[in-house]
Short mmCIF file of C-alpha atoms in Angstrom, two decimals:
data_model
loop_
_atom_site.label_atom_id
_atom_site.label_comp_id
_atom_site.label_asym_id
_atom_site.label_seq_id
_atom_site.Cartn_x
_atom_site.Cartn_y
_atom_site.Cartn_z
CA UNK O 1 3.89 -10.44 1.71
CA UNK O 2 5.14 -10.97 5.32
CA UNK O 3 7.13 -7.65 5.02
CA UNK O 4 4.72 -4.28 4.82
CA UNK O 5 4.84 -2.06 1.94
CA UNK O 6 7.07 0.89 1.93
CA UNK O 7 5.22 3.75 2.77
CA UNK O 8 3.88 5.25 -0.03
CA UNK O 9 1.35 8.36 -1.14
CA UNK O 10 -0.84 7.26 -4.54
CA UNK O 11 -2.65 10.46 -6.92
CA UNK O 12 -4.94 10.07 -9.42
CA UNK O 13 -4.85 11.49 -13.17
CA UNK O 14 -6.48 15.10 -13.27
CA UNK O 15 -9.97 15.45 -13.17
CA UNK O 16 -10.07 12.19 -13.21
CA UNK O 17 -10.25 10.41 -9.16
CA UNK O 18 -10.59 7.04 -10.61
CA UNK O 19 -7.18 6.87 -12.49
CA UNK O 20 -4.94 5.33 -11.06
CA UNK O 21 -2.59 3.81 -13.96
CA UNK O 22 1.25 4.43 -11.96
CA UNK O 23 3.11 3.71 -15.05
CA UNK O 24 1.84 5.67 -17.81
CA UNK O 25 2.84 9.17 -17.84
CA UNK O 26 -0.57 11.83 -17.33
CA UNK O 27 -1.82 9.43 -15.36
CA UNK O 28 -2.51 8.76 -11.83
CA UNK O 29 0.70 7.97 -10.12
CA UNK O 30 2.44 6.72 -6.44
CA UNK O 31 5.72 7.73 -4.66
CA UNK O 32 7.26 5.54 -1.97
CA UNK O 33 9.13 7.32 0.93
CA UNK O 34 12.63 7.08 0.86
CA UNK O 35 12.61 6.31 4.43
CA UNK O 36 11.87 2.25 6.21
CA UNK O 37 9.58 5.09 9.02
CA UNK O 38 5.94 4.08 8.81
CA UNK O 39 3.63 7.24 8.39
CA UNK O 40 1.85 8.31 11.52
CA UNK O 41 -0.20 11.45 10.64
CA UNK O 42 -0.61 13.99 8.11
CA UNK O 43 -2.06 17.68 7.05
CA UNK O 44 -1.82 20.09 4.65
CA UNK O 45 0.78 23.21 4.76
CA UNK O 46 -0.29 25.75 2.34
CA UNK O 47 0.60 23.70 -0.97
CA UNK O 48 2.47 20.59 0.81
CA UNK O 49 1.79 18.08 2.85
CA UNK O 50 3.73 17.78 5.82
CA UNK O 51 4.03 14.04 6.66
CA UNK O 52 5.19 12.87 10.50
CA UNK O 53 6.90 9.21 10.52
CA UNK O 54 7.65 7.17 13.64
CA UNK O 55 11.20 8.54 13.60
CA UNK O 56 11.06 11.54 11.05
CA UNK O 57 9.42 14.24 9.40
CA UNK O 58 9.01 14.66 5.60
CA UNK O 59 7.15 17.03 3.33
CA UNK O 60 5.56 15.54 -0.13
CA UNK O 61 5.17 18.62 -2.44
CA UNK O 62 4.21 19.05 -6.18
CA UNK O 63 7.33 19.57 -8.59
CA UNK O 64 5.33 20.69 -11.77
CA UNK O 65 6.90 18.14 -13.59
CA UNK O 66 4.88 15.82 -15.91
CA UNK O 67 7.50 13.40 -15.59
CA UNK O 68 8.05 13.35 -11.59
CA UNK O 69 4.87 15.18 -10.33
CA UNK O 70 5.46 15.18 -7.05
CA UNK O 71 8.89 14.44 -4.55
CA UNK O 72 9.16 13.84 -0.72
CA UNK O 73 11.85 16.25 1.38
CA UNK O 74 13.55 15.57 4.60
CA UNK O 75 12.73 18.20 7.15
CA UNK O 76 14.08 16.56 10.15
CA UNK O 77 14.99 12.94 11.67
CA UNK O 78 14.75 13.82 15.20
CA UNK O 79 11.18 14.95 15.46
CA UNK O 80 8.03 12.60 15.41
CA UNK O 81 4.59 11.52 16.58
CA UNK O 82 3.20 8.23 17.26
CA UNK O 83 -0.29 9.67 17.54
CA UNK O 84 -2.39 9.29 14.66
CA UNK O 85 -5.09 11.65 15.80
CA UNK O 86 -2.99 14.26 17.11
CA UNK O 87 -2.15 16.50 14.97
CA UNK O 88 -3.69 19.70 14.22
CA UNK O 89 -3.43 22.27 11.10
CA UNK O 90 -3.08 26.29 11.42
CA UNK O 91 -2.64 28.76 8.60
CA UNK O 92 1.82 28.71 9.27
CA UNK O 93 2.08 25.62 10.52
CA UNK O 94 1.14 21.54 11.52
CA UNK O 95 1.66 20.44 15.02
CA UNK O 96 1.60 17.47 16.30
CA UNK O 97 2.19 15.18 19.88
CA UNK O 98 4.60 12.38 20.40
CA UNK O 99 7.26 10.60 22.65
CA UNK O 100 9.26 14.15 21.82
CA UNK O 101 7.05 16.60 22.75
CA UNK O 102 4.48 19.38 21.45
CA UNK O 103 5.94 19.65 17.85
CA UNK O 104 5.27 22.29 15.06
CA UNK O 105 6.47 22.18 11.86
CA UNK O 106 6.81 25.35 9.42
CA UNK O 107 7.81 23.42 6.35
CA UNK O 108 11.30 24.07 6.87
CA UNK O 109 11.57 23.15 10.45
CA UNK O 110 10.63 21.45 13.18
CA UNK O 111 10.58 22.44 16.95
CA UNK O 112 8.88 21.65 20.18
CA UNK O 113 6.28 24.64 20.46
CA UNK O 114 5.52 23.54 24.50
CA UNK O 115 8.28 25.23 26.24
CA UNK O 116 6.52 27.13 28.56
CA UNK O 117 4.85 24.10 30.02
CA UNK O 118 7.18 21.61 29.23
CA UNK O 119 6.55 19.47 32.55
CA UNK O 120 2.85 19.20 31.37
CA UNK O 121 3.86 16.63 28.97
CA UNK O 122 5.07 14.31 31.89
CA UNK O 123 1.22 13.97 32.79
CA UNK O 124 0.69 12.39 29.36
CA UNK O 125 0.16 8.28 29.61
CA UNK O 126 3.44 7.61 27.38
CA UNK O 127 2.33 4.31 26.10
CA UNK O 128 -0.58 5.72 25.09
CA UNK O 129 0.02 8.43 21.96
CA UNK O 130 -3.14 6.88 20.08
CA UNK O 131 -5.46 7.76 22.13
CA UNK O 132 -4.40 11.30 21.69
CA UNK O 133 -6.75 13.57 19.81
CA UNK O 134 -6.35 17.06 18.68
CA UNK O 135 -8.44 19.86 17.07
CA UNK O 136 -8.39 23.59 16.44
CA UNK O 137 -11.61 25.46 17.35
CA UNK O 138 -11.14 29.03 15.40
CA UNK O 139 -13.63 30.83 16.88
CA UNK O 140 -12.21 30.32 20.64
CA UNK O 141 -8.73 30.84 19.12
CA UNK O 142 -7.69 27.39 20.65
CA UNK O 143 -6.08 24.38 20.04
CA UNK O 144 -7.41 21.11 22.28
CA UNK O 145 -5.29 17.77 22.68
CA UNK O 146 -6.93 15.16 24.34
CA UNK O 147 -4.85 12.14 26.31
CA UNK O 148 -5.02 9.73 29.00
CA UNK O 149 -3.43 10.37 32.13
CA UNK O 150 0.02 9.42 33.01
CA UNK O 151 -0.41 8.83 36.79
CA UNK O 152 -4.07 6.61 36.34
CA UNK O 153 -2.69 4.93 33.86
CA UNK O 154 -5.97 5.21 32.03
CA UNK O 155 -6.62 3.53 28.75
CA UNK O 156 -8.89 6.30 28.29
CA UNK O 157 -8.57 10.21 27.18
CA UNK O 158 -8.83 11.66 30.58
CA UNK O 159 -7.60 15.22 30.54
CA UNK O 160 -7.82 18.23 27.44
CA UNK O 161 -4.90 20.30 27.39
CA UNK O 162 -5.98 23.51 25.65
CA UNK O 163 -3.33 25.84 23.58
CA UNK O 164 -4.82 29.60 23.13
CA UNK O 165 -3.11 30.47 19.73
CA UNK O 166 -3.25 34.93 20.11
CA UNK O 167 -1.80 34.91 23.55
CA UNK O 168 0.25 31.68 23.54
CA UNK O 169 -1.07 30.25 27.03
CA UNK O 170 -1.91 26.63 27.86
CA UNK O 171 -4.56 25.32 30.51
CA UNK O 172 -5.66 21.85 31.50
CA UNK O 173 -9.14 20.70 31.90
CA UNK O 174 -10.04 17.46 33.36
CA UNK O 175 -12.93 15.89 31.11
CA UNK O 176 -13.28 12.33 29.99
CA UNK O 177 -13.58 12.89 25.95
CA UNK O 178 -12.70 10.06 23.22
CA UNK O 179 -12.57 12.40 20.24
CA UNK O 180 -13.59 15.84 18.82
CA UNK O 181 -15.18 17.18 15.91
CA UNK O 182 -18.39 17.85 14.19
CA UNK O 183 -21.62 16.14 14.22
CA UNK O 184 -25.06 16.00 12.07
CA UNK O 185 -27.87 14.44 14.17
CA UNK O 186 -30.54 13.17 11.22
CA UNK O 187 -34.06 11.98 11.64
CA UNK O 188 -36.66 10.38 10.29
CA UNK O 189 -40.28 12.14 9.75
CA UNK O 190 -42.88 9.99 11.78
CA UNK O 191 -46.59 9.82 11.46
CA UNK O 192 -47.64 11.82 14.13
CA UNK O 193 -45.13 14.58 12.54
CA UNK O 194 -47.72 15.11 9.86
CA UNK O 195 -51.28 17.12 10.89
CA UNK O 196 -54.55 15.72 9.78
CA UNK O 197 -55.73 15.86 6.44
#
């Protein structure tokens, strides 16, 4: 098709992952948005799934139903992200970054959550949202968003800005990063790893 798909989530039957059947009831199943937005990013909120669109924010929650399992909500039209990588999970709420701001979203609503530094977000590279990379580090009670720098015009992440979630500060740190997350580092046993016989 020349014309993408509408924007859809698919489930599987229950205890079942490789079910898949749409159109027989107990089943696996799919729901197309009821929006022409194409899906940016998405996390978890409690037990929905807050979904950020180019132009929109929607939340795709279970119904109970066996008949309509699941149904997408509207939270607000005004509100997006264009970075796929940037948005971040807490225990009350999903934030995000985009043209609009520092966003959070409660399930109900959605605000900008960067007030106090709202002139930071002018040092963001604008074109540039997809490069953006957030994560939530618990035990320093911070949230990090990488980006690239609005006046380099870098095509790199160039800067972390760093949210501290108890005391509701913000710094900036200047250090070159692409992503952020965990790591295993695996190796092979050798022959001179073993002793002698």
């Amino acid at each position: 098709s020349s014309t993408p798909e509408a924007q859809s989530i698919r489930w599987s039957a229950v205890n079942s992952p490789t079910n898949l059947v749409a159109d027989v009831t107990g089943n696996g199943g799919e729901l197309s948005a009821p929006t022409s937005d194409f899906m940016q990013s998405s996390e978890f909120l409690r037990d929905q799934l807050i979904v950020f669109f180019s132009n929109s924010t929607w939340t795709f929650r279970f119904t109970g139903s066996d008949f309509a399992p699941f149904r997408w909500d509207k939270i607000n039209n005004t509100k997006s992200t264009n970075a796929p990588y940037g948005t971040i999970d807490y225990d009350e709420r999903v934030t995000a970054i985009g043209s609009k701001g520092f966003i959070a979203c409660d399930g109900v609503n959605v605000q900008r959550y960067d007030n106090p530094v709202i002139d930071q977000f002018l040092n963001i590279n604008q074109n540039r949202f997809f490069q953006c990379y957030g994560l939530r580090f618990d035990t320093l009670n911070q949230s990090w968003m990488l980006y690239p720098d609005a006046e380099t015009n870098s095509s790199l992440s160039s800067n972390i800005v760093v949210y501290n979630l108890i005391e509701n500060t913000w710094s900036v740190y200047a250090l070159p990063l692409s992503c952020l997350g965990l790591y295993l580092v695996t190796s092979d046993k050798k022959w001179s790893s073993f002793g002698p016989a």
